[in-house]
Every structure is written in C-alpha cells, then in structure tokens.
mmCIF file of N, CA and C in Angstrom:
data_model
loop_
_atom_site.group_PDB
_atom_site.id
_atom_site.type_symbol
_atom_site.label_atom_id
_atom_site.label_comp_id
_atom_site.label_asym_id
_atom_site.label_seq_id
_atom_site.Cartn_x
_atom_site.Cartn_y
_atom_site.Cartn_z
ATOM 1 N N UNK Z 1 243.561 209.182 70.486
ATOM 2 C CA UNK Z 1 243.100 207.799 70.504
ATOM 3 C C UNK Z 1 241.801 207.730 71.309
ATOM 4 N N UNK Z 2 240.753 207.060 70.771
ATOM 5 C CA UNK Z 2 239.479 206.968 71.480
ATOM 6 C C UNK Z 2 239.604 206.091 72.718
ATOM 7 N N UNK Z 3 238.759 206.378 73.674
ATOM 8 C CA UNK Z 3 238.745 205.553 74.886
ATOM 9 C C UNK Z 3 238.248 204.163 74.528
ATOM 10 N N UNK Z 4 238.651 203.190 75.299
ATOM 11 C CA UNK Z 4 238.312 201.800 75.016
ATOM 12 C C UNK Z 4 236.796 201.587 74.970
ATOM 13 N N UNK Z 5 236.048 202.204 75.886
ATOM 14 C CA UNK Z 5 234.602 202.013 75.886
ATOM 15 C C UNK Z 5 233.964 202.607 74.642
ATOM 16 N N UNK Z 6 234.485 203.711 74.146
ATOM 17 C CA UNK Z 6 233.961 204.303 72.920
ATOM 18 C C UNK Z 6 234.281 203.423 71.720
ATOM 19 N N UNK Z 7 235.411 202.763 71.744
ATOM 20 C CA UNK Z 7 235.836 201.914 70.641
ATOM 21 C C UNK Z 7 234.893 200.710 70.480
ATOM 22 N N UNK Z 8 234.457 200.120 71.590
ATOM 23 C CA UNK Z 8 233.619 198.930 71.530
ATOM 24 C C UNK Z 8 232.123 199.239 71.549
ATOM 25 N N UNK Z 9 231.772 200.466 71.692
ATOM 26 C CA UNK Z 9 230.357 200.848 71.724
ATOM 27 C C UNK Z 9 229.738 200.628 70.349
ATOM 28 N N UNK Z 10 228.556 200.023 70.320
ATOM 29 C CA UNK Z 10 227.896 199.790 69.033
ATOM 30 C C UNK Z 10 227.146 201.038 68.617
ATOM 31 N N UNK Z 11 227.039 201.235 67.334
ATOM 32 C CA UNK Z 11 226.330 202.397 66.788
ATOM 33 C C UNK Z 11 224.835 202.136 66.819
ATOM 34 N N UNK Z 12 224.061 203.097 67.283
ATOM 35 C CA UNK Z 12 222.608 202.979 67.322
ATOM 36 C C UNK Z 12 222.022 203.834 66.216
ATOM 37 N N UNK Z 13 221.101 203.250 65.475
ATOM 38 C CA UNK Z 13 220.409 204.020 64.446
ATOM 39 C C UNK Z 13 219.359 204.907 65.103
ATOM 40 N N UNK Z 14 219.203 206.083 64.565
ATOM 41 C CA UNK Z 14 218.208 207.010 65.070
ATOM 42 C C UNK Z 14 216.948 206.859 64.231
ATOM 43 N N UNK Z 15 215.814 206.661 64.914
ATOM 44 C CA UNK Z 15 214.543 206.527 64.210
ATOM 45 C C UNK Z 15 214.079 207.897 63.724
ATOM 46 N N UNK Z 16 213.410 207.948 62.595
ATOM 47 C CA UNK Z 16 212.835 209.216 62.165
ATOM 48 C C UNK Z 16 211.821 209.706 63.190
ATOM 49 N N UNK Z 17 211.666 211.016 63.291
ATOM 50 C CA UNK Z 17 210.784 211.596 64.298
ATOM 51 C C UNK Z 17 209.347 211.095 64.160
ATOM 52 N N UNK Z 18 208.876 210.861 62.949
ATOM 53 C CA UNK Z 18 207.501 210.381 62.757
ATOM 54 C C UNK Z 18 207.338 208.979 63.325
ATOM 55 N N UNK Z 19 208.362 208.150 63.242
ATOM 56 C CA UNK Z 19 208.274 206.800 63.802
ATOM 57 C C UNK Z 19 208.133 206.876 65.317
ATOM 58 N N UNK Z 20 208.842 207.803 65.954
ATOM 59 C CA UNK Z 20 208.728 207.969 67.398
ATOM 60 C C UNK Z 20 207.324 208.452 67.752
ATOM 61 N N UNK Z 21 206.791 209.405 66.984
ATOM 62 C CA UNK Z 21 205.430 209.878 67.227
ATOM 63 C C UNK Z 21 204.424 208.739 67.082
ATOM 64 N N UNK Z 22 204.577 207.928 66.033
ATOM 65 C CA UNK Z 22 203.671 206.795 65.833
ATOM 66 C C UNK Z 22 203.792 205.807 66.985
ATOM 67 N N UNK Z 23 205.010 205.571 67.440
ATOM 68 C CA UNK Z 23 205.235 204.657 68.552
ATOM 69 C C UNK Z 23 204.580 205.203 69.820
ATOM 70 N N UNK Z 24 204.704 206.500 70.048
ATOM 71 C CA UNK Z 24 204.070 207.100 71.218
ATOM 72 C C UNK Z 24 202.552 207.007 71.143
ATOM 73 N N UNK Z 25 201.989 207.243 69.957
ATOM 74 C CA UNK Z 25 200.535 207.099 69.798
ATOM 75 C C UNK Z 25 200.102 205.668 70.053
ATOM 76 N N UNK Z 26 200.863 204.725 69.522
ATOM 77 C CA UNK Z 26 200.545 203.316 69.728
ATOM 78 C C UNK Z 26 200.613 202.974 71.212
ATOM 79 N N UNK Z 27 201.643 203.441 71.905
ATOM 80 C CA UNK Z 27 201.805 203.156 73.321
ATOM 81 C C UNK Z 27 200.671 203.773 74.138
ATOM 82 N N UNK Z 28 200.262 204.977 73.788
ATOM 83 C CA UNK Z 28 199.141 205.607 74.478
ATOM 84 C C UNK Z 28 197.860 204.798 74.293
ATOM 85 N N UNK Z 29 197.619 204.325 73.074
ATOM 86 C CA UNK Z 29 196.426 203.506 72.823
ATOM 87 C C UNK Z 29 196.511 202.178 73.556
ATOM 88 N N UNK Z 30 197.708 201.586 73.587
ATOM 89 C CA UNK Z 30 197.880 200.278 74.214
ATOM 90 C C UNK Z 30 197.682 200.338 75.719
ATOM 91 N N UNK Z 31 197.972 201.478 76.341
ATOM 92 C CA UNK Z 31 197.824 201.580 77.786
ATOM 93 C C UNK Z 31 196.522 202.239 78.200
ATOM 94 N N UNK Z 32 195.667 202.553 77.250
ATOM 95 C CA UNK Z 32 194.376 203.175 77.550
ATOM 96 C C UNK Z 32 193.331 202.076 77.651
ATOM 97 N N UNK Z 33 192.480 202.178 78.635
ATOM 98 C CA UNK Z 33 191.449 201.172 78.836
ATOM 99 C C UNK Z 33 190.101 201.868 78.868
ATOM 100 N N UNK Z 34 189.338 201.745 77.803
ATOM 101 C CA UNK Z 34 187.988 202.285 77.761
ATOM 102 C C UNK Z 34 187.922 203.791 77.855
ATOM 103 N N UNK Z 35 187.962 204.326 79.057
ATOM 104 C CA UNK Z 35 187.770 205.746 79.272
ATOM 105 C C UNK Z 35 189.069 206.547 79.221
ATOM 106 N N UNK Z 36 190.187 205.911 78.929
ATOM 107 C CA UNK Z 36 191.446 206.621 78.810
ATOM 108 C C UNK Z 36 192.227 206.742 80.099
ATOM 109 N N UNK Z 37 191.672 206.265 81.212
ATOM 110 C CA UNK Z 37 192.380 206.333 82.489
ATOM 111 C C UNK Z 37 193.118 205.018 82.694
ATOM 112 N N UNK Z 38 194.412 205.109 82.969
ATOM 113 C CA UNK Z 38 195.210 203.903 83.191
ATOM 114 C C UNK Z 38 195.015 203.471 84.642
ATOM 115 N N UNK Z 39 194.575 202.245 84.823
ATOM 116 C CA UNK Z 39 194.383 201.723 86.165
ATOM 117 C C UNK Z 39 194.212 200.215 86.115
ATOM 118 N N UNK Z 40 194.202 199.624 87.268
ATOM 119 C CA UNK Z 40 193.966 198.200 87.386
ATOM 120 C C UNK Z 40 192.461 197.960 87.347
ATOM 121 N N UNK Z 41 192.044 196.993 86.544
ATOM 122 C CA UNK Z 41 190.621 196.647 86.453
ATOM 123 C C UNK Z 41 190.479 195.136 86.563
ATOM 124 N N UNK Z 42 189.318 194.713 86.982
ATOM 125 C CA UNK Z 42 189.057 193.281 87.099
ATOM 126 C C UNK Z 42 187.606 193.006 86.766
ATOM 127 N N UNK Z 43 187.353 191.804 86.293
ATOM 128 C CA UNK Z 43 185.997 191.364 86.003
ATOM 129 C C UNK Z 43 185.886 189.884 86.326
ATOM 130 N N UNK Z 44 184.674 189.429 86.539
ATOM 131 C CA UNK Z 44 184.468 187.996 86.714
ATOM 132 C C UNK Z 44 184.147 187.389 85.355
ATOM 133 N N UNK Z 45 184.526 186.142 85.199
ATOM 134 C CA UNK Z 45 184.296 185.429 83.937
ATOM 135 C C UNK Z 45 183.874 184.006 84.295
ATOM 136 N N UNK Z 46 182.559 183.723 84.314
ATOM 137 C CA UNK Z 46 182.077 182.419 84.775
ATOM 138 C C UNK Z 46 182.376 181.259 83.828
ATOM 139 N N UNK Z 47 182.578 181.545 82.562
ATOM 140 C CA UNK Z 47 182.796 180.465 81.600
ATOM 141 C C UNK Z 47 184.258 179.991 81.610
ATOM 142 N N UNK Z 48 184.476 178.907 80.869
ATOM 143 C CA UNK Z 48 185.838 178.427 80.655
ATOM 144 C C UNK Z 48 186.605 179.447 79.833
ATOM 145 N N UNK Z 49 187.911 179.428 79.962
ATOM 146 C CA UNK Z 49 188.788 180.240 79.122
ATOM 147 C C UNK Z 49 189.698 179.278 78.376
ATOM 148 N N UNK Z 50 189.741 179.431 77.075
ATOM 149 C CA UNK Z 50 190.639 178.623 76.241
ATOM 150 C C UNK Z 50 191.638 179.548 75.587
ATOM 151 N N UNK Z 51 192.895 179.180 75.668
ATOM 152 C CA UNK Z 51 193.968 179.954 75.052
ATOM 153 C C UNK Z 51 194.639 179.045 74.030
ATOM 154 N N UNK Z 52 194.512 179.421 72.774
ATOM 155 C CA UNK Z 52 195.063 178.578 71.711
ATOM 156 C C UNK Z 52 194.456 177.191 71.715
ATOM 157 N N UNK Z 53 193.192 177.093 72.100
ATOM 158 C CA UNK Z 53 192.504 175.805 72.127
ATOM 159 C C UNK Z 53 192.729 175.002 73.399
ATOM 160 N N UNK Z 54 193.588 175.482 74.280
ATOM 161 C CA UNK Z 54 193.900 174.754 75.515
ATOM 162 C C UNK Z 54 193.091 175.349 76.664
ATOM 163 N N UNK Z 55 192.398 174.504 77.394
ATOM 164 C CA UNK Z 55 191.569 174.917 78.513
ATOM 165 C C UNK Z 55 192.451 175.395 79.669
ATOM 166 N N UNK Z 56 192.150 176.580 80.197
ATOM 167 C CA UNK Z 56 192.870 177.102 81.353
ATOM 168 C C UNK Z 56 192.389 176.364 82.596
ATOM 169 N N UNK Z 57 193.335 175.878 83.391
ATOM 170 C CA UNK Z 57 193.032 175.211 84.653
ATOM 171 C C UNK Z 57 193.872 175.842 85.747
ATOM 172 N N UNK Z 58 193.304 175.959 86.926
ATOM 173 C CA UNK Z 58 194.054 176.482 88.061
ATOM 174 C C UNK Z 58 195.124 175.454 88.449
ATOM 175 N N UNK Z 59 196.390 175.870 88.479
ATOM 176 C CA UNK Z 59 197.441 174.922 88.846
ATOM 177 C C UNK Z 59 197.399 174.525 90.327
ATOM 178 N N UNK Z 60 196.626 175.265 91.112
ATOM 179 C CA UNK Z 60 196.549 174.990 92.545
ATOM 180 C C UNK Z 60 195.441 173.991 92.888
ATOM 181 N N UNK Z 61 194.230 174.202 92.321
ATOM 182 C CA UNK Z 61 193.093 173.353 92.703
ATOM 183 C C UNK Z 61 192.439 172.616 91.526
ATOM 184 N N UNK Z 62 192.834 172.931 90.304
ATOM 185 C CA UNK Z 62 192.291 172.243 89.139
ATOM 186 C C UNK Z 62 190.992 172.813 88.589
ATOM 187 N N UNK Z 63 190.525 173.958 89.107
ATOM 188 C CA UNK Z 63 189.287 174.567 88.598
ATOM 189 C C UNK Z 63 189.434 174.855 87.111
ATOM 190 N N UNK Z 64 188.297 174.788 86.400
ATOM 191 C CA UNK Z 64 188.319 174.977 84.949
ATOM 192 C C UNK Z 64 187.454 176.137 84.473
ATOM 193 N N UNK Z 65 186.752 176.787 85.371
ATOM 194 C CA UNK Z 65 185.924 177.927 84.994
ATOM 195 C C UNK Z 65 185.660 178.781 86.226
ATOM 196 N N UNK Z 66 184.921 179.884 86.030
ATOM 197 C CA UNK Z 66 184.557 180.798 87.107
ATOM 198 C C UNK Z 66 185.779 181.560 87.620
ATOM 199 N N UNK Z 67 186.286 182.457 86.787
ATOM 200 C CA UNK Z 67 187.526 183.180 87.046
ATOM 201 C C UNK Z 67 187.293 184.648 87.382
ATOM 202 N N UNK Z 68 188.271 185.247 88.007
ATOM 203 C CA UNK Z 68 188.397 186.693 88.103
ATOM 204 C C UNK Z 68 189.558 187.029 87.173
ATOM 205 N N UNK Z 69 189.295 187.894 86.204
ATOM 206 C CA UNK Z 69 190.324 188.273 85.234
ATOM 207 C C UNK Z 69 190.743 189.706 85.556
ATOM 208 N N UNK Z 70 192.034 189.922 85.718
ATOM 209 C CA UNK Z 70 192.577 191.194 86.182
ATOM 210 C C UNK Z 70 193.467 191.791 85.100
ATOM 211 N N UNK Z 71 193.243 193.058 84.806
ATOM 212 C CA UNK Z 71 194.043 193.768 83.811
ATOM 213 C C UNK Z 71 194.795 194.894 84.515
ATOM 214 N N UNK Z 72 196.101 194.788 84.547
ATOM 215 C CA UNK Z 72 196.958 195.823 85.118
ATOM 216 C C UNK Z 72 197.782 196.379 83.975
ATOM 217 N N UNK Z 73 197.289 197.474 83.386
ATOM 218 C CA UNK Z 73 197.825 198.066 82.164
ATOM 219 C C UNK Z 73 197.753 197.025 81.047
ATOM 220 N N UNK Z 74 198.844 196.414 80.669
ATOM 221 C CA UNK Z 74 198.767 195.423 79.597
ATOM 222 C C UNK Z 74 199.047 194.006 80.098
ATOM 223 N N UNK Z 75 199.180 193.837 81.415
ATOM 224 C CA UNK Z 75 199.417 192.518 81.990
ATOM 225 C C UNK Z 75 198.087 191.936 82.467
ATOM 226 N N UNK Z 76 197.782 190.730 82.010
ATOM 227 C CA UNK Z 76 196.524 190.072 82.360
ATOM 228 C C UNK Z 76 196.818 188.923 83.324
ATOM 229 N N UNK Z 77 196.082 188.913 84.427
ATOM 230 C CA UNK Z 77 196.207 187.841 85.410
ATOM 231 C C UNK Z 77 194.863 187.142 85.553
ATOM 232 N N UNK Z 78 194.926 185.893 85.955
ATOM 233 C CA UNK Z 78 193.729 185.115 86.235
ATOM 234 C C UNK Z 78 193.775 184.724 87.699
ATOM 235 N N UNK Z 79 192.630 184.870 88.364
ATOM 236 C CA UNK Z 79 192.540 184.503 89.780
ATOM 237 C C UNK Z 79 191.413 183.499 89.943
ATOM 238 N N UNK Z 80 191.687 182.454 90.685
ATOM 239 C CA UNK Z 80 190.734 181.376 90.934
ATOM 240 C C UNK Z 80 190.001 181.635 92.249
ATOM 241 N N UNK Z 81 188.908 180.933 92.454
ATOM 242 C CA UNK Z 81 188.167 181.040 93.720
ATOM 243 C C UNK Z 81 189.009 180.601 94.910
ATOM 244 N N UNK Z 82 190.015 179.768 94.687
ATOM 245 C CA UNK Z 82 190.888 179.341 95.786
ATOM 246 C C UNK Z 82 191.910 180.420 96.142
ATOM 247 N N UNK Z 83 191.850 181.570 95.447
ATOM 248 C CA UNK Z 83 192.715 182.743 95.655
ATOM 249 C C UNK Z 83 194.068 182.606 94.976
ATOM 250 N N UNK Z 84 194.276 181.529 94.236
ATOM 251 C CA UNK Z 84 195.524 181.421 93.480
ATOM 252 C C UNK Z 84 195.440 182.351 92.270
ATOM 253 N N UNK Z 85 196.491 183.117 92.049
ATOM 254 C CA UNK Z 85 196.517 184.091 90.953
ATOM 255 C C UNK Z 85 197.823 183.959 90.196
ATOM 256 N N UNK Z 86 197.741 184.068 88.871
ATOM 257 C CA UNK Z 86 198.935 184.006 88.048
ATOM 258 C C UNK Z 86 198.784 184.917 86.840
ATOM 259 N N UNK Z 87 199.922 185.381 86.341
ATOM 260 C CA UNK Z 87 199.945 186.183 85.114
ATOM 261 C C UNK Z 87 199.800 185.229 83.951
ATOM 262 N N UNK Z 88 198.916 185.565 83.026
ATOM 263 C CA UNK Z 88 198.697 184.746 81.834
ATOM 264 C C UNK Z 88 199.255 185.518 80.637
ATOM 265 N N UNK Z 89 200.501 185.245 80.247
ATOM 266 C CA UNK Z 89 201.144 186.023 79.187
ATOM 267 C C UNK Z 89 200.512 185.868 77.814
ATOM 268 N N UNK Z 90 199.736 184.822 77.610
ATOM 269 C CA UNK Z 90 199.096 184.609 76.313
ATOM 270 C C UNK Z 90 197.852 185.466 76.120
ATOM 271 N N UNK Z 91 197.291 186.002 77.198
ATOM 272 C CA UNK Z 91 196.120 186.864 77.085
ATOM 273 C C UNK Z 91 196.566 188.311 76.910
ATOM 274 N N UNK Z 92 195.836 189.029 76.078
ATOM 275 C CA UNK Z 92 196.166 190.422 75.794
ATOM 276 C C UNK Z 92 195.096 191.339 76.365
ATOM 277 N N UNK Z 93 195.373 192.622 76.305
ATOM 278 C CA UNK Z 93 194.406 193.628 76.723
ATOM 279 C C UNK Z 93 193.125 193.507 75.899
ATOM 280 N N UNK Z 94 193.251 193.207 74.608
ATOM 281 C CA UNK Z 94 192.069 193.021 73.753
ATOM 282 C C UNK Z 94 191.240 191.831 74.234
ATOM 283 N N UNK Z 95 191.894 190.764 74.663
ATOM 284 C CA UNK Z 95 191.170 189.616 75.218
ATOM 285 C C UNK Z 95 190.406 190.033 76.467
ATOM 286 N N UNK Z 96 191.059 190.821 77.319
ATOM 287 C CA UNK Z 96 190.400 191.289 78.535
ATOM 288 C C UNK Z 96 189.186 192.143 78.187
ATOM 289 N N UNK Z 97 189.366 193.078 77.281
ATOM 290 C CA UNK Z 97 188.266 193.960 76.915
ATOM 291 C C UNK Z 97 187.086 193.189 76.339
ATOM 292 N N UNK Z 98 187.354 192.055 75.698
ATOM 293 C CA UNK Z 98 186.275 191.221 75.181
ATOM 294 C C UNK Z 98 185.518 190.525 76.315
ATOM 295 N N UNK Z 99 186.140 190.398 77.494
ATOM 296 C CA UNK Z 99 185.521 189.707 78.620
ATOM 297 C C UNK Z 99 184.778 190.626 79.579
ATOM 298 N N UNK Z 100 185.079 191.924 79.564
ATOM 299 C CA UNK Z 100 184.518 192.799 80.604
ATOM 300 C C UNK Z 100 183.019 192.975 80.446
ATOM 301 N N UNK Z 101 182.362 193.083 81.572
ATOM 302 C CA UNK Z 101 180.924 193.333 81.601
ATOM 303 C C UNK Z 101 180.699 194.836 81.657
ATOM 304 N N UNK Z 102 179.573 195.282 81.147
ATOM 305 C CA UNK Z 102 179.221 196.697 81.240
ATOM 306 C C UNK Z 102 178.800 196.973 82.677
ATOM 307 N N UNK Z 103 179.229 198.102 83.199
ATOM 308 C CA UNK Z 103 178.884 198.461 84.573
ATOM 309 C C UNK Z 103 179.839 197.818 85.548
ATOM 310 N N UNK Z 104 179.325 197.416 86.683
ATOM 311 C CA UNK Z 104 180.159 196.801 87.695
ATOM 312 C C UNK Z 104 180.288 197.689 88.910
ATOM 313 N N UNK Z 105 181.095 197.267 89.835
ATOM 314 C CA UNK Z 105 181.273 197.954 91.106
ATOM 315 C C UNK Z 105 182.738 198.329 91.253
ATOM 316 N N UNK Z 106 182.987 199.503 91.826
ATOM 317 C CA UNK Z 106 184.353 199.926 92.114
ATOM 318 C C UNK Z 106 184.719 199.512 93.530
ATOM 319 N N UNK Z 107 185.969 199.121 93.723
ATOM 320 C CA UNK Z 107 186.477 198.725 95.030
ATOM 321 C C UNK Z 107 187.789 199.463 95.269
ATOM 322 N N UNK Z 108 188.142 199.683 96.533
ATOM 323 C CA UNK Z 108 189.358 200.444 96.821
ATOM 324 C C UNK Z 108 190.655 199.698 96.499
ATOM 325 N N UNK Z 109 190.589 198.366 96.402
ATOM 326 C CA UNK Z 109 191.805 197.589 96.121
ATOM 327 C C UNK Z 109 191.417 196.253 95.489
ATOM 328 N N UNK Z 110 192.407 195.586 94.929
ATOM 329 C CA UNK Z 110 192.166 194.260 94.359
ATOM 330 C C UNK Z 110 191.755 193.283 95.460
ATOM 331 N N UNK Z 111 192.351 193.408 96.624
ATOM 332 C CA UNK Z 111 192.010 192.523 97.733
ATOM 333 C C UNK Z 111 190.548 192.705 98.142
ATOM 334 N N UNK Z 112 190.095 193.959 98.206
ATOM 335 C CA UNK Z 112 188.701 194.229 98.564
ATOM 336 C C UNK Z 112 187.754 193.669 97.509
ATOM 337 N N UNK Z 113 188.117 193.805 96.242
ATOM 338 C CA UNK Z 113 187.291 193.262 95.161
ATOM 339 C C UNK Z 113 187.242 191.743 95.243
ATOM 340 N N UNK Z 114 188.398 191.109 95.448
ATOM 341 C CA UNK Z 114 188.454 189.645 95.535
ATOM 342 C C UNK Z 114 187.599 189.146 96.689
ATOM 343 N N UNK Z 115 187.626 189.836 97.813
ATOM 344 C CA UNK Z 115 186.823 189.434 98.961
ATOM 345 C C UNK Z 115 185.337 189.631 98.687
ATOM 346 N N UNK Z 116 184.981 190.740 98.066
ATOM 347 C CA UNK Z 116 183.570 191.050 97.817
ATOM 348 C C UNK Z 116 182.917 190.073 96.849
ATOM 349 N N UNK Z 117 183.662 189.579 95.872
ATOM 350 C CA UNK Z 117 183.066 188.683 94.876
ATOM 351 C C UNK Z 117 183.479 187.224 95.056
ATOM 352 N N UNK Z 118 184.145 186.920 96.167
ATOM 353 C CA UNK Z 118 184.421 185.533 96.520
ATOM 354 C C UNK Z 118 185.644 184.908 95.889
ATOM 355 N N UNK Z 119 186.645 185.700 95.553
ATOM 356 C CA UNK Z 119 187.875 185.149 95.000
ATOM 357 C C UNK Z 119 189.025 185.280 95.999
ATOM 358 N N UNK Z 120 188.688 185.300 97.267
ATOM 359 C CA UNK Z 120 189.698 185.426 98.318
ATOM 360 C C UNK Z 120 190.002 184.094 98.998
ATOM 361 N N UNK Z 121 189.458 183.022 98.486
ATOM 362 C CA UNK Z 121 189.693 181.696 99.045
ATOM 363 C C UNK Z 121 188.530 181.162 99.863
ATOM 364 N N UNK Z 122 187.589 182.017 100.266
ATOM 365 C CA UNK Z 122 186.465 181.551 101.088
ATOM 366 C C UNK Z 122 185.526 180.628 100.314
ATOM 367 N N UNK Z 123 185.486 180.759 98.999
ATOM 368 C CA UNK Z 123 184.623 179.900 98.180
ATOM 369 C C UNK Z 123 185.431 178.899 97.360
ATOM 370 N N UNK Z 124 186.605 178.545 97.842
ATOM 371 C CA UNK Z 124 187.470 177.582 97.141
ATOM 372 C C UNK Z 124 186.709 176.286 96.902
ATOM 373 N N UNK Z 125 186.827 175.761 95.698
ATOM 374 C CA UNK Z 125 186.217 174.478 95.369
ATOM 375 C C UNK Z 125 184.765 174.562 94.935
ATOM 376 N N UNK Z 126 184.246 175.784 94.767
ATOM 377 C CA UNK Z 126 182.854 175.917 94.351
ATOM 378 C C UNK Z 126 182.765 176.646 93.024
ATOM 379 N N UNK Z 127 181.728 176.331 92.275
ATOM 380 C CA UNK Z 127 181.391 177.064 91.071
ATOM 381 C C UNK Z 127 180.062 177.746 91.345
ATOM 382 N N UNK Z 128 179.999 179.050 91.168
ATOM 383 C CA UNK Z 128 178.768 179.778 91.448
ATOM 384 C C UNK Z 128 177.910 179.946 90.215
ATOM 385 N N UNK Z 129 178.417 179.649 89.061
ATOM 386 C CA UNK Z 129 177.641 179.843 87.828
ATOM 387 C C UNK Z 129 177.325 178.513 87.198
#
C-alpha cells in the first residue's frame, strides 16, 4: 500500500529537454544587461514617466518628473529627489534599457550614487531639469 503522501501527490509533467534549454537561454537573456554582467544599475530620467498612460507621481511628495530609475536584475525601482523609492512592477527591463544614457559614472553603492546625483533627500522638492 502506498504511503499517504505519495497517494495525494500530484503528477508533474516533465518538459522536453529542448524546452528547458530554451527556457535557460531566455532566462540568461532576461538577466543580462548590455555587457552581459548581472548587476544593479541606475540612471537619471528628467522627464515624466507614463505607465499605461498614467503619469507616475511620488506617493511621498507628489513629484511628477526628475527620477532616478534603478534596475536590479529584472526589478525596476523609481527613486524621487525626496529619497522615496518604490518598486514599479509595471516597468520592465526593456523599459529601463530604453531610458539609460550612454556612458555615466560608476559608484560603489546605490546610496553613494543617490547622494552624488541628489536623490538622497537633500534636493527634495526641486526639479533640476
């Protein structure tokens, strides 16, 4: 007689090996950013951001433009000059790549980058662009 846990266990279909290979290739492409190195990246975006036609506003201070956009693998966050930051699930890695500027400066951490470009709260309530 089978054990009770084996009796209630659902059967899982096995994917063909090519489907797994395709999935792995897709996952590698999805987690690659430009040069193929997976890392956290950020850029400034002075213009408004609209998602599905809706204007993005900072829930903390009401700002409507002049953002720091952060890409951590496939998770996109938006940071305001008031230092409020949130994950924006509607934005994709492709959206981020469309926003990045060529070149830029490297920083040792997100906090150092936010401080260097004024997204640490010191310029809260101002638009620089």
